[in-house]
XYZ file of C-alpha atoms in Angstrom:
485
model
C 25.207 -96.174 34.637
C 22.621 -94.657 37.332
C 25.176 -91.796 37.680
C 25.575 -91.068 34.012
C 21.327 -91.214 33.683
C 21.043 -88.879 36.850
C 23.709 -86.243 34.849
C 21.559 -84.280 32.456
C 24.440 -84.019 30.013
C 25.093 -87.704 29.903
C 21.785 -88.290 29.588
C 21.738 -85.961 26.422
C 24.754 -87.889 25.106
C 22.774 -91.055 25.079
C 19.733 -89.572 23.141
C 21.767 -88.197 20.512
C 23.927 -91.504 20.221
C 20.479 -93.530 19.651
C 19.565 -91.151 17.021
C 22.427 -91.477 15.377
C 22.379 -95.317 15.313
C 18.479 -95.039 14.195
C 19.900 -92.532 11.137
C 22.471 -94.700 10.197
C 20.378 -97.908 9.962
C 17.650 -96.195 7.939
C 20.396 -94.655 5.674
C 21.930 -98.037 4.937
C 18.868 -99.492 4.279
C 16.996 -96.868 2.151
C 15.724 -97.675 -1.452
C 17.476 -96.471 -4.231
C 16.197 -93.138 -5.784
C 14.125 -93.347 -8.880
C 15.472 -92.437 -11.928
C 13.935 -89.098 -12.869
C 13.640 -89.047 -16.928
C 13.800 -85.983 -18.253
C 10.221 -84.816 -20.359
C 10.528 -84.995 -23.742
C 8.390 -83.648 -26.859
C 6.128 -86.007 -28.246
C 5.287 -86.495 -31.672
C 1.479 -87.397 -32.053
C -0.734 -87.898 -35.363
C -2.865 -85.070 -36.384
C -6.429 -86.533 -36.205
C -8.731 -83.063 -36.810
C -7.827 -80.544 -39.585
C -9.832 -77.777 -41.293
C -8.805 -75.159 -43.954
C -10.702 -72.311 -46.104
C -9.859 -72.090 -49.986
C -10.607 -68.115 -50.151
C -11.827 -67.955 -53.735
C -12.071 -70.636 -55.928
C -14.581 -70.076 -58.349
C -13.569 -70.118 -61.839
C -10.792 -72.448 -61.293
C -9.922 -76.152 -60.169
C -9.829 -77.069 -56.740
C -7.550 -80.427 -55.445
C -7.646 -81.804 -52.166
C -5.261 -85.079 -51.229
C -4.063 -86.988 -48.020
C -0.844 -88.827 -48.526
C 0.310 -92.191 -48.140
C 2.639 -93.638 -45.310
C 0.684 -91.346 -42.339
C -0.231 -92.834 -39.241
C -1.867 -96.064 -39.271
C -5.305 -96.143 -38.548
C -8.756 -97.069 -40.478
C -11.867 -94.842 -41.219
C -11.989 -91.126 -41.261
C -13.415 -88.902 -44.130
C -12.685 -85.423 -45.652
C -15.502 -82.956 -46.552
C -15.082 -80.730 -49.189
C -18.115 -77.370 -49.187
C -18.821 -74.252 -49.592
C -19.339 -72.005 -46.765
C -22.555 -71.249 -45.225
C -23.989 -74.640 -45.149
C -24.380 -75.278 -48.949
C -24.330 -78.776 -49.939
C -20.903 -80.354 -50.035
C -18.669 -80.729 -53.291
C -17.336 -83.902 -52.187
C -16.473 -86.654 -49.527
C -13.189 -87.906 -49.855
C -11.903 -91.102 -48.217
C -9.190 -92.692 -50.474
C -5.714 -91.937 -49.113
C -3.240 -91.410 -51.324
C -5.434 -90.301 -54.105
C -6.175 -86.944 -55.733
C -9.263 -85.329 -55.999
C -10.035 -82.228 -58.562
C -12.753 -80.720 -59.640
C -13.289 -77.495 -61.700
C -15.439 -74.988 -59.748
C -18.238 -72.949 -60.859
C -17.484 -68.841 -61.167
C -19.545 -67.873 -58.423
C -18.580 -70.361 -56.049
C -18.170 -68.993 -52.389
C -14.914 -69.914 -50.155
C -14.727 -73.638 -49.424
C -14.049 -75.697 -46.260
C -11.917 -78.540 -46.327
C -12.343 -80.823 -43.262
C -10.558 -83.915 -42.532
C -10.650 -86.471 -39.711
C -9.427 -89.582 -38.870
C -6.985 -91.381 -41.023
C -7.861 -88.790 -43.750
C -6.597 -85.690 -41.577
C -3.195 -87.004 -41.660
C -1.469 -84.416 -44.194
C -4.537 -83.497 -45.732
C -3.682 -80.827 -48.379
C -5.889 -78.808 -50.396
C -5.348 -75.990 -52.868
C -6.737 -73.693 -55.560
C -5.464 -72.823 -59.068
C -7.137 -70.226 -61.696
C -5.954 -69.659 -65.280
C -6.987 -66.340 -67.016
C -5.646 -65.970 -70.437
C -6.547 -62.210 -71.457
C -8.012 -59.103 -69.490
C -7.018 -57.233 -66.142
C -6.990 -60.659 -64.642
C -4.823 -62.413 -67.069
C -2.596 -64.789 -65.135
C -1.929 -68.227 -63.565
C -2.791 -67.925 -59.888
C -2.693 -70.424 -57.035
C -2.777 -70.735 -53.172
C -2.637 -73.098 -50.232
C -6.024 -73.388 -48.481
C -5.411 -71.512 -45.204
C -5.798 -73.070 -42.045
C -7.622 -70.835 -39.540
C -5.246 -69.478 -37.099
C -4.778 -66.004 -34.680
C -1.958 -64.285 -36.735
C -0.773 -64.334 -40.351
C 1.871 -62.169 -42.153
C 1.796 -61.119 -45.942
C 4.544 -59.260 -47.913
C 4.226 -57.820 -51.293
C 3.250 -54.966 -53.565
C 0.907 -52.002 -51.874
C -2.360 -50.395 -52.920
C -0.839 -47.685 -54.886
C 1.120 -50.355 -57.190
C -1.692 -53.105 -57.482
C -5.218 -53.928 -56.732
C -4.769 -55.570 -53.092
C -7.607 -57.681 -51.668
C -7.819 -58.885 -48.048
C -9.825 -62.190 -48.226
C -11.203 -63.188 -44.348
C -13.083 -66.215 -43.589
C -14.317 -67.531 -40.410
C -15.048 -71.012 -40.570
C -15.317 -71.661 -36.848
C -18.276 -71.717 -34.253
C -16.660 -68.520 -32.410
C -16.687 -64.892 -33.759
C -13.368 -63.431 -34.736
C -12.198 -60.106 -33.786
C -9.577 -59.207 -36.079
C -7.090 -56.318 -36.191
C -5.037 -55.337 -39.256
C -1.568 -53.287 -39.230
C -0.119 -52.151 -42.469
C 4.030 -51.483 -42.829
C 4.344 -49.480 -45.790
C 7.828 -47.547 -47.394
C 7.180 -44.560 -45.492
C 6.265 -46.740 -41.993
C 3.199 -47.877 -39.871
C -0.155 -47.180 -41.410
C -3.131 -47.218 -38.806
C -6.468 -47.219 -40.371
C -9.674 -47.519 -37.918
C -11.512 -49.434 -40.109
C -8.857 -52.145 -40.187
C -9.028 -52.701 -36.512
C -12.037 -54.147 -34.162
C -13.369 -55.921 -37.195
C -15.527 -58.780 -36.413
C -16.026 -61.629 -38.550
C -19.457 -63.696 -37.327
C -19.177 -67.718 -37.477
C -19.473 -68.936 -41.175
C -18.860 -65.494 -42.761
C -16.179 -64.082 -45.274
C -15.360 -60.845 -46.397
C -13.292 -59.162 -48.841
C -11.346 -56.169 -47.778
C -9.969 -53.756 -50.505
C -6.940 -52.364 -48.734
C -6.947 -49.662 -50.845
C -9.859 -48.272 -48.490
C -7.339 -48.788 -45.509
C -4.151 -47.436 -46.921
C -4.070 -46.128 -50.387
C -0.493 -44.811 -50.893
C 1.697 -48.052 -50.047
C 3.714 -48.990 -53.186
C 5.098 -51.627 -51.059
C 3.824 -53.105 -47.505
C 4.096 -55.575 -44.953
C 0.563 -56.976 -43.824
C -0.216 -58.265 -40.515
C -3.486 -60.173 -39.523
C -4.244 -60.857 -36.177
C -7.079 -61.725 -34.014
C -7.835 -60.887 -30.299
C -10.249 -63.705 -29.833
C -11.242 -66.514 -32.248
C -9.623 -67.276 -35.494
C -9.692 -66.518 -39.149
C -8.269 -67.885 -42.461
C -6.576 -64.899 -44.060
C -5.632 -64.719 -47.935
C -4.277 -61.740 -49.932
C -4.523 -61.535 -53.881
C -2.483 -58.944 -56.220
C -3.736 -57.882 -59.172
C -1.160 -55.753 -60.948
C -3.026 -54.396 -64.058
C -3.587 -55.887 -67.510
C -0.134 -57.323 -68.920
C 1.551 -57.159 -65.422
C 0.424 -60.248 -63.565
C -1.897 -61.468 -61.171
C -1.440 -63.914 -57.974
C -2.198 -64.645 -54.196
C 0.470 -63.572 -51.831
C 1.828 -66.538 -49.676
C 1.804 -66.455 -45.981
C 5.084 -65.464 -44.816
C 6.657 -66.949 -41.941
C 6.515 -65.049 -38.529
C 9.148 -62.146 -37.699
C 12.645 -63.451 -37.293
C 16.240 -62.473 -37.351
C 17.287 -65.146 -39.721
C 14.276 -66.099 -42.892
C 14.919 -68.099 -46.106
C 12.967 -67.043 -48.852
C 12.604 -70.456 -50.990
C 11.440 -71.009 -54.586
C 13.126 -68.792 -57.008
C 12.364 -70.355 -60.798
C 15.456 -71.347 -63.075
C 13.594 -68.914 -65.618
C 14.183 -65.452 -67.052
C 12.250 -62.529 -65.665
C 12.482 -59.765 -62.905
C 13.108 -60.509 -59.333
C 12.331 -57.950 -56.642
C 12.547 -58.434 -52.860
C 10.607 -57.228 -50.136
C 11.702 -56.736 -46.478
C 9.946 -55.322 -43.757
C 11.084 -54.617 -40.243
C 7.728 -54.364 -37.898
C 9.872 -53.533 -34.639
C 11.015 -50.163 -33.711
C 14.553 -50.053 -34.214
C 16.056 -49.775 -37.793
C 17.837 -52.839 -39.079
C 20.863 -53.860 -41.704
C 19.611 -56.990 -43.415
C 22.598 -59.130 -45.205
C 21.576 -60.892 -48.287
C 22.962 -64.164 -49.205
C 21.790 -66.137 -52.472
C 21.833 -70.127 -52.471
C 21.828 -71.276 -56.074
C 22.849 -74.439 -57.664
C 26.432 -73.561 -57.976
C 26.842 -72.525 -54.235
C 26.109 -69.834 -51.662
C 27.133 -66.283 -51.762
C 26.490 -62.643 -50.966
C 25.300 -60.901 -54.259
C 27.606 -58.038 -55.437
C 26.908 -54.560 -54.570
C 23.744 -56.027 -53.200
C 25.175 -57.981 -49.824
C 23.032 -55.800 -47.509
C 19.924 -53.477 -47.263
C 18.946 -50.808 -44.671
C 15.507 -51.067 -43.479
C 14.060 -48.313 -41.367
C 11.734 -49.434 -38.287
C 8.195 -50.199 -38.899
C 8.717 -49.854 -42.206
C 8.983 -52.204 -45.671
C 11.788 -51.665 -48.480
C 12.416 -53.629 -51.701
C 16.032 -54.442 -53.647
C 15.676 -55.505 -57.223
C 17.987 -58.890 -57.577
C 17.165 -59.601 -61.274
C 20.875 -59.043 -62.089
C 21.735 -60.990 -59.225
C 19.634 -64.545 -59.258
C 17.618 -63.729 -62.363
C 17.244 -67.221 -64.299
C 18.674 -69.246 -61.569
C 16.881 -71.715 -59.318
C 17.495 -70.668 -55.761
C 16.898 -69.406 -52.587
C 17.504 -66.386 -50.249
C 18.908 -66.202 -46.758
C 18.377 -63.114 -45.043
C 19.947 -62.278 -41.569
C 19.104 -58.946 -39.728
C 19.601 -58.148 -35.891
C 15.918 -56.893 -35.586
C 13.068 -59.684 -36.529
C 12.039 -59.296 -40.301
C 9.631 -60.639 -42.851
C 10.492 -60.771 -46.241
C 9.013 -62.007 -49.500
C 9.609 -61.799 -53.436
C 8.025 -61.407 -56.319
C 8.953 -62.856 -59.712
C 7.787 -62.196 -63.263
C 7.841 -64.478 -66.444
C 8.765 -63.012 -69.957
C 6.870 -61.925 -72.934
C 4.629 -58.842 -74.314
C 2.416 -59.656 -71.266
C 4.242 -60.624 -67.904
C 2.447 -62.680 -65.328
C 3.572 -62.125 -61.661
C 4.393 -65.051 -59.005
C 5.088 -64.627 -55.345
C 6.892 -66.346 -52.614
C 7.488 -65.693 -49.163
C 9.974 -66.427 -46.115
C 8.926 -69.847 -45.046
C 9.947 -72.738 -42.265
C 11.808 -76.214 -43.442
C 9.774 -79.025 -44.345
C 11.028 -81.276 -40.997
C 8.239 -83.445 -40.716
C 7.549 -83.604 -44.780
C 5.620 -81.248 -46.777
C 2.371 -81.951 -49.308
C 1.532 -79.913 -52.272
C -2.138 -80.804 -53.423
C -1.688 -78.908 -56.973
C 1.364 -80.434 -58.251
C 0.768 -79.735 -61.992
C -1.273 -80.601 -64.847
C -1.169 -84.149 -66.208
C -0.833 -85.044 -69.887
C -4.306 -84.988 -70.707
C -4.778 -81.426 -69.479
C -1.849 -80.194 -71.794
C -3.691 -80.656 -74.593
C -5.002 -77.644 -77.111
C -2.592 -75.171 -74.487
C 0.660 -74.164 -74.274
C 3.596 -75.873 -73.015
C 2.928 -76.497 -69.266
C 5.708 -77.413 -66.785
C 5.431 -78.214 -63.125
C 9.316 -78.017 -61.175
C 10.148 -78.137 -57.555
C 12.975 -75.804 -56.512
C 14.537 -77.389 -53.473
C 17.490 -75.784 -51.266
C 19.476 -76.703 -48.447
C 21.115 -73.640 -47.317
C 23.041 -74.792 -44.119
C 23.961 -78.590 -44.153
C 23.539 -81.438 -46.727
C 19.801 -82.864 -46.888
C 18.092 -85.784 -48.598
C 14.446 -85.911 -49.464
C 12.106 -88.423 -50.829
C 9.681 -87.362 -53.513
C 6.418 -89.300 -54.325
C 3.898 -88.204 -57.090
C 0.360 -89.004 -56.038
C -1.973 -89.322 -59.587
C -5.783 -88.859 -59.965
C -6.119 -92.359 -60.720
C -3.649 -95.380 -60.614
C -1.189 -96.417 -58.590
C 1.010 -93.647 -56.901
C 4.530 -94.020 -58.419
C 7.487 -94.896 -56.428
C 9.500 -92.459 -54.242
C 12.622 -90.932 -55.509
C 15.288 -90.133 -53.506
C 16.899 -86.517 -54.200
C 20.402 -85.533 -52.586
C 21.009 -81.659 -51.952
C 24.670 -80.660 -51.027
C 24.854 -78.327 -48.617
C 24.576 -74.740 -49.260
C 23.343 -75.775 -52.888
C 19.811 -75.493 -54.732
C 18.444 -77.865 -57.317
C 15.379 -77.694 -59.657
C 13.760 -80.510 -60.796
C 11.307 -81.050 -63.455
C 8.318 -83.329 -62.648
C 7.059 -85.768 -65.026
C 3.291 -86.900 -64.497
C 2.929 -90.335 -63.436
C 1.009 -92.825 -65.590
C -2.532 -92.667 -64.353
C -2.191 -88.905 -63.386
C -5.282 -88.040 -65.808
C -5.681 -84.257 -65.563
C -3.162 -83.412 -62.596
C -1.332 -85.063 -59.448
C -0.054 -84.174 -56.104
C 3.316 -84.379 -54.565
C 4.506 -85.901 -51.002
C 8.163 -84.740 -50.079
C 9.728 -86.300 -47.143
C 13.317 -85.477 -45.276
C 14.905 -88.679 -44.679
C 16.434 -89.055 -41.372
C 19.299 -87.114 -40.561
C 18.636 -84.876 -43.235
C 19.835 -81.205 -42.715
C 16.712 -78.482 -42.946
C 15.144 -78.223 -46.576
C 13.518 -75.283 -48.279
C 11.656 -74.891 -51.302
C 8.431 -74.161 -53.733
C 6.533 -76.028 -56.591
C 6.534 -74.082 -59.437
C 3.847 -74.080 -62.396
C 4.334 -72.144 -65.743
C 2.919 -72.333 -68.998
C 4.155 -70.631 -72.147
C 1.792 -68.677 -74.522
C 2.115 -66.504 -77.525
C 1.360 -63.478 -75.174
C 4.101 -64.514 -72.402
C 4.947 -66.961 -69.704
C 2.568 -67.744 -67.166
C 3.936 -68.076 -63.949
C 2.650 -69.183 -60.087
C 4.651 -70.298 -57.063
C 3.722 -72.287 -53.816
C 6.167 -72.451 -51.242
C 6.199 -75.711 -49.267
C 4.771 -75.843 -46.021
C 5.191 -78.463 -43.410
C 2.643 -81.209 -43.883
C -0.232 -81.405 -41.184
C 0.535 -85.088 -40.626
C 2.189 -85.228 -37.474
C 2.130 -82.755 -34.357
C 4.904 -82.060 -31.852
C 3.327 -81.705 -28.381
C 5.708 -79.558 -25.698
C 7.383 -81.523 -22.906
C 5.058 -81.456 -19.767
C 6.061 -81.940 -16.225
C 4.508 -82.264 -12.954
C 4.145 -79.152 -11.175
C 1.724 -77.596 -8.375
C 1.814 -74.368 -9.768
C -1.095 -75.643 -12.294
C -3.529 -76.087 -9.588
C -2.341 -73.457 -6.897
C -3.832 -69.903 -6.987
């Protein structure tokens, strides 16, 4: 042993042997590694929400928080004119519709909810004019402030188009406006760098920014702050008036829902805001199936421009939706008209599926409001363009007990139109709550209001939007990069 120790190579061998023994003992006795669970998205209840109704004067306002939201007590929703005016109402009853006729000179109205009244809170404004240049039935879902909004519809050369901007936040909003016309992008210095102060609202005539477009897509964006944006288009006496719904952001696949099953013109608008031309494939999803329209299977859209295609002979009189696919991101919408000597117009636009449900504050007139007027109808047009779907529909009356939910099945690649009958206690109106069941495929749709008059059919459409009941919080993981420079 002494000789081995004196030999330096032997000593090295002993050290390595000892280290190996220690490593072996540590390896055998080490604890099992903790299982690492992958980070997952979390669904959390909405606890605060606000929106702006851009121009409710002379019409009716409706607001509702649906049943079946997150459990919790307390909370309230307030309805008030902007710029610190006295509140029009304070709401604290979940599942009960609030409805009020608003005086003509009412400023934009904010609707804000906290606590249990915030989850799913919806508001809408609907206006009916029976004569003159503004004759028509028009409605819009009250707008949540944001950093970007897209609209598609007729341009200032074809209609009186007004952009409504409202800032209900405490910080200024720096707004830019971009218009994509048939001839390409339209830039206007007056529409860029606009500052909307806290509590301020503006009406911008788009004719002053771009007078020539017959059709257009409009991008409203902010470089700081948030703004609630809405656009109203008046096509002239006897041609109709309505609000352009907010379109889904540019995508290579766009679903345009809510084509009513009534006669009238159907004109599709498609815009490609990017720098490359594209060919858009058009497919209709109707009650009897999904297919390309003969001689209208595709349309070429030059880069940075908006184009139209008349689909009256393809989808006129049939409830349904359109599925548009392209290589470049697009936005899309549709103009629909009623029939008669004086025609009204309604608009729909690209939408997202209502995976977490949808709420329509103005579901339609009640039994009492139909007296002394023409025949009024409220319909849902629902589409399952890809896979089969099932939804539950519940009507929420102005007074009384909400109706029991009704289950509706939608076969794959089919659309269905559902006539809504006012529930008991509906008074002068009711709201609609739509929830896909577990395992349902994507559902798109719209609520259609119409009224027959001696001069012609009045018409307005509201595409279904995801309810503000739940928010999906992205997955998070620990990372030193969050604090390292």
